[in-house]
CSV table of C-alpha atoms in Angstrom, one decimal:
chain,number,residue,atom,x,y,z
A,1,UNK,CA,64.0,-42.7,5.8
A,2,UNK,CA,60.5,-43.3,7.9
A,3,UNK,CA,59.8,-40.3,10.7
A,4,UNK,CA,57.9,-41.8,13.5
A,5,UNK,CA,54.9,-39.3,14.5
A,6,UNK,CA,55.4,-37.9,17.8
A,7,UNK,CA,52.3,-37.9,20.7
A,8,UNK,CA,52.7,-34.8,22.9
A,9,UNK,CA,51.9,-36.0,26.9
A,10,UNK,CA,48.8,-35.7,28.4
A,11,UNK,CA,48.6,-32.5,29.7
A,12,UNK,CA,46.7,-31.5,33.5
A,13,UNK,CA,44.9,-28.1,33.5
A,14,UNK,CA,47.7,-26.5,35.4
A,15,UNK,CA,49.8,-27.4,32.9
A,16,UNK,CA,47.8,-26.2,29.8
A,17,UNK,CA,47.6,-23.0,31.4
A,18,UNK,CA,51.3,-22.7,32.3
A,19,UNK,CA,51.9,-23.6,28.5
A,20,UNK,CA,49.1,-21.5,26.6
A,21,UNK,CA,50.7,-17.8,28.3
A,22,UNK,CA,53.9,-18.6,26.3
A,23,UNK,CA,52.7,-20.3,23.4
A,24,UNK,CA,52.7,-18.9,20.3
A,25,UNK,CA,49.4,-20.3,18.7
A,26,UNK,CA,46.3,-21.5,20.8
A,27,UNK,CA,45.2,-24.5,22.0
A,28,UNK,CA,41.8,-26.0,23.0
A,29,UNK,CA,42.8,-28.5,26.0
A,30,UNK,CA,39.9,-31.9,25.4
A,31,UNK,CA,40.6,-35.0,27.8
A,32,UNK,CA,44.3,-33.8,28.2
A,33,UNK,CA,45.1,-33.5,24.9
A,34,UNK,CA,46.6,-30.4,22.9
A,35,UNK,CA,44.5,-29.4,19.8
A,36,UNK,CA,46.2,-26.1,17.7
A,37,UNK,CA,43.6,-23.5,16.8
A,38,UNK,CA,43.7,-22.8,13.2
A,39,UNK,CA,43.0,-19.6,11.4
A,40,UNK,CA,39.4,-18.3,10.4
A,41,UNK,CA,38.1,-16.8,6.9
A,42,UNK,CA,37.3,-13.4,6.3
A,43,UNK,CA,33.5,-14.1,6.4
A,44,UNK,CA,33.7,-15.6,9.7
A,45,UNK,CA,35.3,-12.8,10.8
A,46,UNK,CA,32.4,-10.8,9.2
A,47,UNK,CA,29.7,-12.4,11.2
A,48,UNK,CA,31.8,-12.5,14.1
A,49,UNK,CA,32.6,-8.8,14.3
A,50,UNK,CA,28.8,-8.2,13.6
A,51,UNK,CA,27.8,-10.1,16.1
A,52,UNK,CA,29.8,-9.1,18.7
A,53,UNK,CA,29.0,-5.1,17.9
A,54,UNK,CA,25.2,-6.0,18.5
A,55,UNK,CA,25.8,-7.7,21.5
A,56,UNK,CA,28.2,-5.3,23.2
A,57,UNK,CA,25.9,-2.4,22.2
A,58,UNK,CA,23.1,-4.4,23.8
A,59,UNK,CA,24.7,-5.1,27.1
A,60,UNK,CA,25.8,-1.7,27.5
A,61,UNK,CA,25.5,-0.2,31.2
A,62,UNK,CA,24.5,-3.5,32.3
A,63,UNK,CA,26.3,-6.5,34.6
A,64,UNK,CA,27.1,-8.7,31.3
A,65,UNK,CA,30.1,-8.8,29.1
A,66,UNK,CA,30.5,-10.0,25.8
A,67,UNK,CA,33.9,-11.5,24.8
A,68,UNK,CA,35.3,-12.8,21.7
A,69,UNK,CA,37.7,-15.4,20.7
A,70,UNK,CA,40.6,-15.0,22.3
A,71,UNK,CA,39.6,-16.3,26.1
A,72,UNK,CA,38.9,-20.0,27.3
A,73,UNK,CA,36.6,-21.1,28.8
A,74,UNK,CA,36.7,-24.1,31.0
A,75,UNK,CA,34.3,-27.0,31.5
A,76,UNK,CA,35.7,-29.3,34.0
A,77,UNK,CA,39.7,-30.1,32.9
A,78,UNK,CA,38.5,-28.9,29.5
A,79,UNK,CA,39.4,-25.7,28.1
A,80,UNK,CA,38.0,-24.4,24.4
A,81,UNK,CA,38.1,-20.9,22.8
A,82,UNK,CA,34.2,-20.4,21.6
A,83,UNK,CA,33.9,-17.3,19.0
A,84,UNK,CA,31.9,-15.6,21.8
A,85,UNK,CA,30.7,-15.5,25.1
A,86,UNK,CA,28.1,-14.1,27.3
A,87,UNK,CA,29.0,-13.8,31.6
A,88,UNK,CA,27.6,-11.8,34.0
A,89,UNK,CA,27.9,-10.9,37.3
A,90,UNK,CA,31.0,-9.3,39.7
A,91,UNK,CA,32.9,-11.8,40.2
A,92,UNK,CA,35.8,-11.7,37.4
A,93,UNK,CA,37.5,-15.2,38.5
A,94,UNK,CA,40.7,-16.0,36.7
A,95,UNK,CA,41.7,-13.8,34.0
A,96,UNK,CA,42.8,-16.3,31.4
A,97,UNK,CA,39.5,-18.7,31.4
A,98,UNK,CA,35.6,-18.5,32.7
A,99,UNK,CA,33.8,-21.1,33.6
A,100,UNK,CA,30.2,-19.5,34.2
A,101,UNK,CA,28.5,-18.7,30.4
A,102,UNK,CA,24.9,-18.0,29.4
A,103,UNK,CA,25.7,-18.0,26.1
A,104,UNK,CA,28.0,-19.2,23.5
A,105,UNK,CA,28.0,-19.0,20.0
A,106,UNK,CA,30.3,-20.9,17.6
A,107,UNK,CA,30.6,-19.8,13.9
A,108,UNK,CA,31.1,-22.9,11.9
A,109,UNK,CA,32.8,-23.6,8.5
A,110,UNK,CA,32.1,-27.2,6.5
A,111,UNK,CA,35.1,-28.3,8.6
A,112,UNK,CA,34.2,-27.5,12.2
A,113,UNK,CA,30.5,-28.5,11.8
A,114,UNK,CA,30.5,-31.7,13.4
A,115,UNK,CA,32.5,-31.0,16.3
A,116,UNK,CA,30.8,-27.6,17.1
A,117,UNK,CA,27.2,-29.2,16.7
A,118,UNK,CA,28.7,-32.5,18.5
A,119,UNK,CA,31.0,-33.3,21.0
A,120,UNK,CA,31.8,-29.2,21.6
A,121,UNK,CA,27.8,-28.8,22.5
A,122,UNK,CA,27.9,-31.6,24.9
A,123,UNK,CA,30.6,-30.7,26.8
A,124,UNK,CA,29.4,-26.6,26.8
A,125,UNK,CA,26.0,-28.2,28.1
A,126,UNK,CA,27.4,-29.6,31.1
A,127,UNK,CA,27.8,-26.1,32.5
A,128,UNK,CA,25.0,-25.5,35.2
A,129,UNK,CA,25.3,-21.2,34.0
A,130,UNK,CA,24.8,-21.9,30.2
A,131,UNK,CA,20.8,-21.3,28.9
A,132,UNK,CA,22.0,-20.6,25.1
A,133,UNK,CA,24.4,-22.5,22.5
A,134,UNK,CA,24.3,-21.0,18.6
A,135,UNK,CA,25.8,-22.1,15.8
A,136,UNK,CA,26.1,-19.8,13.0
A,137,UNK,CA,26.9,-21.0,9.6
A,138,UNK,CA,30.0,-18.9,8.0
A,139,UNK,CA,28.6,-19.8,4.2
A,140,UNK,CA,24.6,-19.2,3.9
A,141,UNK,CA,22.3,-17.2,6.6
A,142,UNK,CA,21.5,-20.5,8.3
A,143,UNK,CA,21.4,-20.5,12.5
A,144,UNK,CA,20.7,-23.4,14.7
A,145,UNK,CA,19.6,-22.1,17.9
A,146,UNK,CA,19.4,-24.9,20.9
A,147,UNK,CA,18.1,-23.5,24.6
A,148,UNK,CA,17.8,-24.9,28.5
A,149,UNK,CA,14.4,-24.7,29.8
A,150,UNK,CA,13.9,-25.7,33.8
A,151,UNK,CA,13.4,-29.3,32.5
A,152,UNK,CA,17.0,-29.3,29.9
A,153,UNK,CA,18.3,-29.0,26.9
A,154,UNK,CA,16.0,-28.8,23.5
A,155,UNK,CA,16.8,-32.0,21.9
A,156,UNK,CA,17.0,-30.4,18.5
A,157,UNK,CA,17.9,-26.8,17.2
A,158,UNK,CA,15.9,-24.1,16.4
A,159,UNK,CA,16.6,-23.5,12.6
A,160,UNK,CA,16.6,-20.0,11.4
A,161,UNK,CA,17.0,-19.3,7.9
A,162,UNK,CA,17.3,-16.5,5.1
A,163,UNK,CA,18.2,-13.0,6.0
A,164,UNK,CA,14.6,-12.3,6.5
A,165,UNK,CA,14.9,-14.8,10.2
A,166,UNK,CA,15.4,-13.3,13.8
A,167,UNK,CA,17.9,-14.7,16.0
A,168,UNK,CA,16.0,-14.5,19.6
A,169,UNK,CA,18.6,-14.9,22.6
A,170,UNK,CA,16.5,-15.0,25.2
A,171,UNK,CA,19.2,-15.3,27.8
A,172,UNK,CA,20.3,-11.9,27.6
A,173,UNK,CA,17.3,-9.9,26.0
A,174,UNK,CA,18.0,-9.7,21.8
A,175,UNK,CA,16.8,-10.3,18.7
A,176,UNK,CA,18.9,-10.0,15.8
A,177,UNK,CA,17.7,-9.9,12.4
A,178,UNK,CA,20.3,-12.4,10.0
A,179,UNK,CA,20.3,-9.9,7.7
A,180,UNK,CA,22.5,-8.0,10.1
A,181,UNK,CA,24.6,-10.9,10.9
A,182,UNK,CA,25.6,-11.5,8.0
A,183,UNK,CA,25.6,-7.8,6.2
């Protein structure tokens, strides 16, 4: 007996939001379509947790928040769930997305590497408040760093390697050494 596949409709940002507060897994939202968000390794969470201590500690007192994985942000009818987010200013907006970043940071396995460094970058670079986009490999201390200046986006990444490199996000004042990243 042959099971056809099934091709869930195209869904309209109302929609995805309507669906995402009852769903039991998340979902990124890319040109309508569903995609499920799968689990992440203990190293990831590692790094993640790391990084998102520094950060926090950082911005402490000030107008920015830092904010893990577990709230979208939206680029146009898009909607993806980066590892962590920078925002500032008063204005909260909607409580389930944001849509006004300076900085995102996506920590990659050998599996997500091409989409985060791909058509995930492009689509975080259309947003006018975003300055920084870091990809942090899970495996090795390995960073590529890409930055806005007034004329755009740095065509390539800044590479920083070894635990001995600094992490310089220059959108919200910090350098990180890897070492600590990944510790």
């Amino acid at each position: 007996m042959t099971v056809a596949a099934q091709t869930l409709p195209r869904m309209d940002p109302e929609a995805f939001l309507a669906f995402e507060r009852d769903a039991e897994c998340r979902h990124e939202l890319v040109d309508g379509y569903l995609f499920a968000m799968t689990g992440a390794s203990a190293r990831h969470g590692e790094i993640l947790a790391n990084l998102l201590a520094a950060i926090h500690t950082h911005l402490r007192g000030g107008p920015c928040r830092v904010y893990g994985s577990n709230l979208k942000i939206r680029v146009e009818d898009d909607f993806f769930y980066p590892d962590l987010f920078v925002r500032c200013g008063q204005d909260q907006g909607d409580p389930y997305f944001k849509t006004d970043p300076l900085l995102i940071v996506e920590i990659h396995s050998p599996n997500t590497q091409r989409y985060d460094r791909g058509d995930k970058r492009l689509a975080y670079q259309r947003l006018d408040s975003l300055r920084d986009y870091v990809l942090i490999h899970q495996d090795a201390p390995l960073v590529e760093a890409f930055r806005r200046h007034d004329i755009g986006w740095d065509n390539q990444a800044r590479i920083i390697r070894g635990p001995d490199g600094l992490l310089e996000l220059p959108s919200i004042g910090l350098t990180i050494a890897l070492a600590d990243l990944y510790a």
